[in-house]
Amino acid sequence: CSYCSTLPQMERGVSKVIGGDPKGNNFLYTNGKCVIIRNIDNPAIADVYTEHAHQVTVAKYSPSGFYIASGDASGKVRIWDTTQKEHLLKYEYTPISGKVKDIAWTEDSKRMAVVGDGREKFGAVFLWDSGSSVGDLSGHSKLINSVDIKQNRPYRIVVGSDDQTGSFFEGPPFKFKFTLSRHSQFVNCVRFSPNGERFVTSGGDGMIFIYDGKTGEPIGSLGGEKSHNGGIYAVSWSPDSSQLISASGDKTVKLWDVGAGTAVTTFKMGTDVTDQQLGCLWQKDHLLSISLSGYINYLDKNNPDRPIRTIKGHSKSIQCLTVHKTDGRPNIYSGSHDGHINILLLINTGENDCFSGKGHSNQVSKAVVNDADELVTCSMDDTLRFTNINKKEYSASDVVKMDFQPKSVSVAAGGLSLAVCVEQIVLLKDKKKVFTLDSLGYEAEVGAIHPGGTTAAVGGKDEKIHLYSIQGNTLKDEGKTIDAKGTITEMAYSPNGAYLATVDDKKVAAVYSVADDYKGKTEYYGHHAKPVSLAWSPDSEHFATGGMDMMVYVWTVGDTDKRIKIPDTHRLHHVSDLAWIDGHTLVTGSHDACIKQWTLKY
């Protein structure tokens, strides 16, 4: 079972093309090397396509609805089946030599136009089943941002470029007719109305111009002198061709009556820079827009200041996750590469939420929940945060600044936390530093506190585990070390405190018995590449490890042969962290920004 917490990958000042399903059920966007297909009525239902070798930039349904064409940063376009779960590849082409920015199909799903960046040309139009050219899209001196094809005969193509102009083509075979030179900035988006009677161009100059769809003659503009007070990144027509929506860097979306040339509604999306609007889609009765934050907004015509719903999640890769039950309901807290923490409310809804206020400003490396219902996180911004999970908001008073970058944090009863930093180990009690160990003589990587709060174990690059005793508010180094096979990459005590489990860069998982002074050791082999994540089941009888080999293993204490192997958990991405919901349910998070839930059968 997969929960899509992946949002569109956004870049400031760059349009985001959202693909719409001709049947009206789904919408498409891209993040990293993935194409995400989401159900528009129930966005928790999602499917992820992961077959591109490079970052995917755009994906569009064929008008028949049977295929999706997706283009990537290398200029490659893959055309694949939407009807089968396997998404079998039908054709693959490389029509341009640089990043694909937009794709358009003819209404019979037989021809397609692809535009973007390239060395010798910025666009191509060809037959979908052979790749044979059906025209020439030359005439621009800089990359082409946007393309559209009139959805009835006689066919027309319009493109918009960074050279501040658009071009109009007739065909097939498609030939250049004339230049559209009314914009004074980049042309970001061009779109024909569904009935083919009109097309519009929108640009960085805040203007939307209207043209005749058949002749390309200029008709007028929307909104008089200025359509928006910022660059316009996307437009999308209503199904009946009478209205359209536009998304702008001025942090608004506008709904236009095209015939009158006036705005019917202005949706104000916020005041933060992340509220800039970079994409939009009008599908059936749904009006969607995409913020720079990656959030997907369902706009409400009757209440323009408050979206009907906002889909939240991660737009960057997941680095860490933990599970905590609130009122018996498990929530998954995941931290990402950009400092964002997402709350996935489980119980089948798959809704995503987040903390309000300002949080971490850089990668969240580790997240755990302590017995005071605080989410304890450490980040590359050199801080620890203790965030109350019931209040769901960040507080400036709950930040502890560290002297060095913290790599790992663990917690135990009595308000204890252990932060392992690049050059020091810090013991905290009730959100305050109480003891610091410097000049360690080795490079610390990861730490764990025994649930009883008596021992801190720290794994280092010296291929040893260092054991410190916690006495009151101090860490005592009594010279106790355990030899490991390699550099420890992750470690954890079992919930009952009987075992310490570790994984190292020599691909070994090991369990040490605490009762006999860590001398009893069992080794587990299976990973083909370095394991990087580890978590114990609530009953302390099993532990799971995830590795750079894309594998997850579930091991059994005391029986090295009894294991469950989950191959290819996040296709083409390694598991960055994992956690248990209960004794039979595991969740994994990955650099594809997805969270998956696995039911185990022992």
Coordinates of N, CA, C and O in Angstrom, one line a residue, residues 194-324:
P194 N -10.5 24.5 -25.9 CA -10.9 23.2 -26.4 C -11.7 23.2 -27.7 O -11.5 22.2 -28.5
N195 N -12.4 24.2 -28.0 CA -13.2 24.3 -29.3 C -12.3 24.8 -30.5 O -12.8 24.8 -31.6
G196 N -11.1 25.2 -30.2 CA -10.2 25.6 -31.2 C -10.4 27.0 -31.8 O -9.6 27.5 -32.7
E197 N -11.4 27.7 -31.3 CA -11.7 29.1 -31.8 C -10.7 30.1 -31.4 O -10.5 31.1 -32.1
R198 N -10.0 29.9 -30.2 CA -9.1 30.9 -29.7 C -7.8 30.3 -29.2 O -7.8 29.1 -28.9
F199 N -6.8 31.0 -29.1 CA -5.6 30.6 -28.2 C -5.1 31.8 -27.5 O -5.4 33.0 -27.9
V200 N -4.5 31.6 -26.4 CA -3.9 32.7 -25.6 C -2.4 32.4 -25.4 O -2.0 31.3 -25.4
T201 N -1.7 33.5 -25.2 CA -0.3 33.4 -24.8 C -0.1 34.2 -23.5 O -0.8 35.3 -23.3
S202 N 0.7 33.7 -22.6 CA 0.9 34.4 -21.3 C 2.4 34.5 -21.0 O 3.2 33.6 -21.5
G203 N 2.8 35.6 -20.3 CA 4.3 35.8 -20.2 C 4.7 36.4 -18.9 O 3.9 36.8 -18.0
G204 N 6.0 36.6 -18.8 CA 6.7 37.2 -17.7 C 6.3 38.6 -17.5 O 6.6 39.2 -16.5
D205 N 5.7 39.2 -18.5 CA 5.3 40.7 -18.5 C 4.0 40.8 -17.8 O 3.5 42.0 -17.7
G206 N 3.4 39.7 -17.3 CA 2.1 39.9 -16.6 C 0.9 40.0 -17.6 O -0.2 40.5 -17.2
M207 N 1.1 39.7 -18.9 CA 0.0 39.9 -19.9 C -0.5 38.5 -20.4 O 0.3 37.6 -20.5
I208 N -1.8 38.5 -20.7 CA -2.4 37.4 -21.5 C -3.0 38.0 -22.7 O -3.9 38.9 -22.7
F209 N -2.6 37.5 -23.9 CA -3.1 38.0 -25.2 C -3.9 36.9 -25.8 O -3.6 35.7 -25.7
I210 N -5.0 37.3 -26.5 CA -6.0 36.4 -27.2 C -5.8 36.5 -28.7 O -5.6 37.6 -29.2
Y211 N -5.9 35.4 -29.3 CA -5.8 35.3 -30.8 C -6.8 34.4 -31.4 O -7.4 33.6 -30.7
D212 N -7.1 34.6 -32.7 CA -8.0 33.7 -33.4 C -7.3 32.4 -33.6 O -6.2 32.3 -34.1
G213 N -8.0 31.3 -33.2 CA -7.4 29.9 -33.3 C -7.0 29.5 -34.7 O -6.1 28.7 -34.9
K214 N -7.8 29.9 -35.7 CA -7.6 29.4 -37.0 C -6.6 30.3 -37.8 O -5.7 29.7 -38.5
T215 N -6.7 31.6 -37.7 CA -5.9 32.5 -38.5 C -4.7 33.0 -37.7 O -3.7 33.5 -38.3
G216 N -4.7 32.9 -36.4 CA -3.6 33.5 -35.6 C -3.7 35.0 -35.5 O -2.7 35.6 -34.9
E217 N -4.8 35.6 -35.9 CA -4.9 37.1 -35.8 C -5.1 37.5 -34.4 O -5.9 36.9 -33.6
P218 N -4.4 38.6 -33.9 CA -4.7 39.1 -32.6 C -6.1 39.6 -32.4 O -6.6 40.3 -33.3
I219 N -6.7 39.3 -31.2 CA -8.0 39.8 -30.9 C -8.0 40.8 -29.8 O -8.8 41.7 -29.8
G220 N -7.2 40.6 -28.8 CA -7.2 41.5 -27.6 C -6.4 41.0 -26.5 O -5.5 40.1 -26.7
S221 N -6.6 41.5 -25.3 CA -5.9 41.0 -24.1 C -6.9 40.9 -23.0 O -8.0 41.4 -23.0
L222 N -6.5 40.2 -21.9 CA -7.3 40.1 -20.7 C -6.9 41.1 -19.7 O -5.7 41.2 -19.4
G223 N -7.9 41.8 -19.1 CA -7.6 42.7 -18.0 C -7.0 44.0 -18.3 O -6.3 44.6 -17.5
G224 N -7.1 44.4 -19.6 CA -6.7 45.8 -19.9 C -5.2 45.9 -19.9 O -4.5 45.1 -20.6
E225 N -4.6 46.9 -19.2 CA -3.2 47.2 -19.2 C -2.4 46.0 -18.7 O -1.3 45.8 -19.1
K226 N -2.8 45.4 -17.6 CA -2.1 44.3 -17.0 C -3.1 43.2 -16.6 O -4.1 43.5 -16.1
S227 N -2.7 41.9 -16.9 CA -3.6 40.8 -16.5 C -3.3 40.5 -15.1 O -4.1 40.1 -14.3
H228 N -1.9 40.5 -14.7 CA -1.5 40.2 -13.3 C -0.4 41.2 -13.0 O 0.3 41.7 -13.9
N229 N -0.1 41.3 -11.7 CA 1.0 42.2 -11.2 C 2.3 41.4 -11.2 O 3.3 41.9 -10.5
G230 N 2.4 40.3 -11.8 CA 3.6 39.5 -11.8 C 3.6 38.6 -13.0 O 2.7 38.6 -13.8
G231 N 4.7 37.9 -13.2 CA 4.8 37.0 -14.4 C 3.7 36.0 -14.3 O 3.2 35.5 -13.2
I232 N 3.2 35.6 -15.5 CA 2.1 34.6 -15.6 C 2.7 33.3 -16.1 O 3.3 33.2 -17.2
Y233 N 2.6 32.2 -15.3 CA 3.3 31.0 -15.6 C 2.5 29.9 -16.2 O 3.0 29.0 -16.9
A234 N 1.2 30.0 -16.1 CA 0.3 29.0 -16.7 C -1.1 29.5 -16.9 O -1.6 30.4 -16.1
V235 N -1.8 28.9 -17.9 CA -3.2 29.2 -18.1 C -3.9 27.8 -18.4 O -3.2 26.9 -18.9
S236 N -5.2 27.8 -18.1 CA -5.9 26.6 -18.4 C -7.4 27.0 -18.7 O -8.0 27.7 -17.9
W237 N -7.9 26.5 -19.8 CA -9.2 26.8 -20.3 C -10.3 26.0 -19.6 O -10.1 24.8 -19.2
S238 N -11.5 26.6 -19.5 CA -12.7 25.8 -19.0 C -13.1 24.9 -20.1 O -12.9 25.1 -21.3
P239 N -13.7 23.7 -19.8 CA -14.2 22.8 -20.8 C -15.1 23.4 -21.9 O -15.0 22.9 -23.1
D240 N -15.8 24.4 -21.6 CA -16.8 25.0 -22.6 C -16.1 26.2 -23.4 O -16.8 26.9 -24.1
S241 N -14.8 26.4 -23.2 CA -14.0 27.4 -23.9 C -14.5 28.9 -23.6 O -14.0 29.8 -24.4
S242 N -15.3 29.1 -22.6 CA -15.7 30.5 -22.4 C -14.9 31.2 -21.3 O -14.8 32.4 -21.2
Q243 N -14.2 30.4 -20.5 CA -13.4 31.0 -19.4 C -12.0 30.4 -19.3 O -11.8 29.3 -19.9
L244 N -11.1 31.0 -18.6 CA -9.9 30.4 -18.3 C -9.3 30.8 -16.9 O -9.8 31.9 -16.4
I245 N -8.4 30.0 -16.4 CA -7.7 30.5 -15.2 C -6.2 30.7 -15.5 O -5.7 30.1 -16.4
S246 N -5.6 31.6 -14.7 CA -4.2 32.0 -14.9 C -3.5 32.0 -13.6 O -4.1 32.4 -12.6
A247 N -2.3 31.5 -13.6 CA -1.5 31.4 -12.3 C -0.3 32.3 -12.4 O 0.4 32.3 -13.4
S248 N -0.1 33.1 -11.4 CA 0.9 34.1 -11.5 C 1.9 34.2 -10.3 O 1.5 33.8 -9.1
G249 N 3.0 34.8 -10.5 CA 4.0 35.0 -9.4 C 3.5 36.1 -8.5 O 4.2 36.3 -7.4
D250 N 2.4 36.8 -8.8 CA 1.9 37.8 -7.8 C 1.1 37.1 -6.7 O 0.4 37.8 -6.0
K251 N 1.2 35.7 -6.7 CA 0.5 34.9 -5.6 C -1.0 34.9 -5.7 O -1.7 34.6 -4.8
T252 N -1.5 35.1 -7.0 CA -2.9 34.9 -7.2 C -3.2 34.0 -8.4 O -2.3 33.8 -9.2
V253 N -4.4 33.5 -8.4 CA -4.9 32.8 -9.6 C -6.1 33.7 -10.0 O -6.9 34.1 -9.1
K254 N -6.3 34.0 -11.3 CA -7.5 34.7 -11.7 C -8.4 33.8 -12.6 O -7.8 33.0 -13.4
L255 N -9.7 34.0 -12.5 CA -10.6 33.3 -13.3 C -11.2 34.4 -14.3 O -11.7 35.4 -13.8
W256 N -11.0 34.2 -15.6 CA -11.4 35.2 -16.6 C -12.6 34.8 -17.4 O -12.8 33.6 -17.8
D257 N -13.4 35.8 -17.7 CA -14.5 35.7 -18.8 C -13.8 36.1 -20.1 O -13.5 37.3 -20.2
V258 N -13.5 35.2 -21.0 CA -12.6 35.5 -22.1 C -13.3 36.5 -23.1 O -12.7 37.4 -23.6
G259 N -14.6 36.3 -23.3 CA -15.4 37.1 -24.2 C -15.4 38.6 -23.7 O -15.1 39.5 -24.5
A260 N -15.6 38.8 -22.4 CA -15.6 40.2 -21.9 C -14.2 40.7 -21.6 O -14.0 41.9 -21.5
G261 N -13.2 39.8 -21.5 CA -11.8 40.2 -21.2 C -11.6 40.7 -19.8 O -10.6 41.4 -19.5
T262 N -12.5 40.2 -18.9 CA -12.4 40.7 -17.5 C -12.3 39.5 -16.5 O -12.7 38.4 -16.8
A263 N -11.7 39.8 -15.4 CA -11.5 38.8 -14.3 C -12.8 38.7 -13.5 O -13.3 39.7 -13.0
V264 N -13.3 37.5 -13.4 CA -14.6 37.3 -12.7 C -14.2 37.1 -11.2 O -14.9 37.6 -10.3
T265 N -13.1 36.4 -10.9 CA -12.7 36.1 -9.5 C -11.2 36.2 -9.4 O -10.5 35.8 -10.4
T266 N -10.7 36.7 -8.3 CA -9.2 36.6 -8.0 C -9.1 35.8 -6.7 O -9.6 36.1 -5.7
F267 N -8.3 34.7 -6.9 CA -8.0 33.8 -5.7 C -6.7 34.3 -5.1 O -5.6 34.2 -5.8
K268 N -6.7 34.8 -3.9 CA -5.5 35.3 -3.3 C -4.9 34.1 -2.5 O -5.6 33.6 -1.6
M269 N -3.7 33.6 -2.9 CA -3.2 32.4 -2.3 C -2.2 32.5 -1.1 O -1.8 31.5 -0.6
G270 N -2.0 33.8 -0.7 CA -1.1 34.0 0.5 C -0.1 35.1 0.2 O -0.2 35.8 -0.8
T271 N 0.8 35.3 1.2 CA 1.7 36.5 1.1 C 3.1 36.0 1.1 O 4.0 36.8 0.9
D272 N 3.4 34.7 1.3 CA 4.8 34.2 1.4 C 5.3 34.0 0.0 O 4.5 33.8 -1.0
V273 N 6.6 34.0 -0.2 CA 7.2 33.8 -1.5 C 6.8 32.4 -2.0 O 6.5 32.2 -3.2
T274 N 6.6 31.4 -1.1 CA 6.2 30.1 -1.5 C 4.8 30.0 -2.0 O 4.3 28.9 -2.5
D275 N 4.0 31.1 -1.9 CA 2.6 31.1 -2.4 C 2.5 31.6 -3.8 O 1.4 31.8 -4.3
Q276 N 3.7 31.8 -4.5 CA 3.7 32.1 -5.9 C 3.0 31.0 -6.6 O 3.2 29.8 -6.3
Q277 N 2.2 31.3 -7.7 CA 1.5 30.2 -8.4 C 2.1 30.0 -9.7 O 2.3 30.8 -10.6
L278 N 2.6 28.7 -9.9 CA 3.4 28.3 -11.0 C 2.7 27.4 -12.0 O 3.3 27.0 -13.0
G279 N 1.5 26.9 -11.7 CA 0.9 25.9 -12.6 C -0.6 25.9 -12.3 O -1.1 26.3 -11.2
C280 N -1.4 25.5 -13.2 CA -2.9 25.4 -13.0 C -3.5 24.4 -14.0 O -2.9 24.1 -15.0
L281 N -4.7 23.9 -13.6 CA -5.4 22.9 -14.4 C -6.9 23.1 -14.1 O -7.3 23.1 -13.0
W282 N -7.7 23.2 -15.2 CA -9.2 23.2 -15.1 C -9.6 21.9 -15.7 O -9.5 21.6 -16.9
Q283 N -10.2 21.0 -14.8 CA -10.6 19.7 -15.3 C -12.0 19.4 -14.7 O -12.2 19.4 -13.5
K284 N -13.0 19.2 -15.6 CA -14.4 19.1 -15.2 C -14.7 20.3 -14.3 O -14.5 21.4 -14.7
D285 N -15.2 20.0 -13.0 CA -15.5 21.1 -12.1 C -14.4 21.5 -11.2 O -14.5 22.4 -10.4
H286 N -13.2 20.9 -11.4 CA -12.1 21.1 -10.5 C -11.2 22.2 -11.1 O -10.8 22.1 -12.2
L287 N -10.9 23.2 -10.2 CA -9.9 24.2 -10.6 C -8.7 24.0 -9.7 O -8.8 24.2 -8.5
L288 N -7.5 23.6 -10.3 CA -6.4 23.3 -9.5 C -5.3 24.3 -9.7 O -5.1 24.8 -10.9
S289 N -4.5 24.7 -8.7 CA -3.3 25.5 -8.9 C -2.2 24.9 -8.1 O -2.4 24.2 -7.1
I290 N -0.9 25.2 -8.5 CA 0.2 24.7 -7.8 C 1.1 25.9 -7.3 O 1.4 26.7 -8.1
S291 N 1.4 25.8 -6.0 CA 2.2 26.9 -5.4 C 3.7 26.5 -5.5 O 4.0 25.4 -5.7
L292 N 4.5 27.5 -5.3 CA 6.0 27.3 -5.3 C 6.3 26.3 -4.2 O 7.3 25.5 -4.4
S293 N 5.6 26.2 -3.1 CA 5.8 25.2 -2.1 C 5.6 23.8 -2.6 O 5.9 22.8 -1.9
G294 N 4.9 23.7 -3.7 CA 4.5 22.3 -4.2 C 3.1 22.0 -3.8 O 2.6 21.0 -4.3
Y295 N 2.5 22.7 -2.9 CA 1.1 22.5 -2.5 C 0.2 22.6 -3.7 O 0.3 23.5 -4.5
I296 N -0.8 21.6 -3.7 CA -1.8 21.6 -4.8 C -3.1 22.1 -4.2 O -3.6 21.6 -3.2
N297 N -3.6 23.2 -4.8 CA -4.8 23.9 -4.2 C -6.0 23.6 -5.1 O -5.9 23.8 -6.3
Y298 N -7.1 23.2 -4.5 CA -8.4 23.1 -5.1 C -9.2 24.3 -4.9 O -9.6 24.6 -3.7
L299 N -9.3 25.2 -5.9 CA -9.9 26.5 -5.7 C -11.4 26.4 -5.6 O -12.1 25.6 -6.3
D300 N -12.0 27.4 -4.8 CA -13.4 27.5 -4.6 C -13.9 28.8 -5.2 O -13.6 29.8 -4.7
K301 N -14.7 28.6 -6.3 CA -15.2 29.9 -7.0 C -16.0 30.7 -6.0 O -16.1 31.9 -6.2
N302 N -16.7 30.1 -5.1 CA -17.6 30.8 -4.2 C -16.9 31.4 -3.0 O -17.4 32.2 -2.3
N303 N -15.6 31.0 -2.7 CA -14.9 31.5 -1.6 C -13.4 31.6 -2.0 O -12.6 30.8 -1.7
P304 N -13.1 32.7 -2.8 CA -11.8 32.8 -3.4 C -10.6 32.9 -2.4 O -9.5 32.7 -2.8
D305 N -10.9 33.2 -1.2 CA -9.7 33.4 -0.2 C -9.4 32.1 0.5 O -8.5 32.0 1.3
R306 N -10.2 31.0 0.3 CA -9.9 29.8 1.0 C -10.2 28.6 0.1 O -11.3 28.3 -0.3
P307 N -9.1 27.9 -0.3 CA -9.3 26.7 -1.2 C -10.2 25.6 -0.5 O -10.2 25.5 0.7
I308 N -10.8 24.8 -1.3 CA -11.7 23.7 -0.8 C -10.8 22.7 -0.1 O -11.1 22.2 1.0
R309 N -9.6 22.5 -0.7 CA -8.7 21.6 0.0 C -7.3 21.9 -0.6 O -7.1 22.4 -1.7
T310 N -6.3 21.7 0.2 CA -4.9 21.9 -0.2 C -4.2 20.5 0.1 O -4.2 20.0 1.2
I311 N -3.6 20.0 -1.0 CA -2.8 18.8 -0.8 C -1.4 19.2 -0.4 O -0.7 19.9 -1.2
K312 N -1.0 18.7 0.7 CA 0.4 18.9 1.2 C 1.2 17.7 1.1 O 0.7 16.6 0.7
G313 N 2.5 17.8 1.5 CA 3.4 16.6 1.4 C 4.8 17.1 1.2 O 5.2 18.1 1.7
H314 N 5.6 16.2 0.6 CA 7.0 16.6 0.3 C 7.3 16.9 -1.1 O 6.8 16.1 -2.0
S315 N 8.0 17.9 -1.4 CA 8.4 18.2 -2.8 C 9.9 17.8 -2.9 O 10.4 17.7 -4.0
K316 N 10.6 17.5 -1.8 CA 12.0 17.0 -1.8 C 12.0 15.6 -1.2 O 11.1 15.2 -0.5
S317 N 13.2 14.9 -1.4 CA 13.3 13.6 -0.9 C 13.2 13.4 0.6 O 13.6 14.3 1.4
I318 N 12.6 12.3 1.0 CA 12.4 12.0 2.5 C 13.7 11.4 3.0 O 14.3 10.5 2.4
Q319 N 14.2 12.0 4.1 CA 15.4 11.6 4.8 C 15.2 10.7 6.0 O 16.0 9.9 6.3
C320 N 14.1 11.0 6.7 CA 13.8 10.3 7.9 C 12.3 10.2 8.2 O 11.6 11.0 7.7
L321 N 11.9 9.2 9.0 CA 10.5 9.1 9.4 C 10.4 8.4 10.7 O 11.3 7.6 11.1
T322 N 9.3 8.7 11.4 CA 9.0 8.0 12.6 C 7.4 7.9 12.7 O 6.7 8.7 12.1
V323 N 7.0 6.9 13.5 CA 5.5 6.7 13.7 C 5.2 7.0 15.1 O 5.9 6.6 16.0
H324 N 4.1 7.7 15.3 CA 3.6 7.9 16.7 C 2.1 7.8 16.7 O 1.4 8.3 15.8

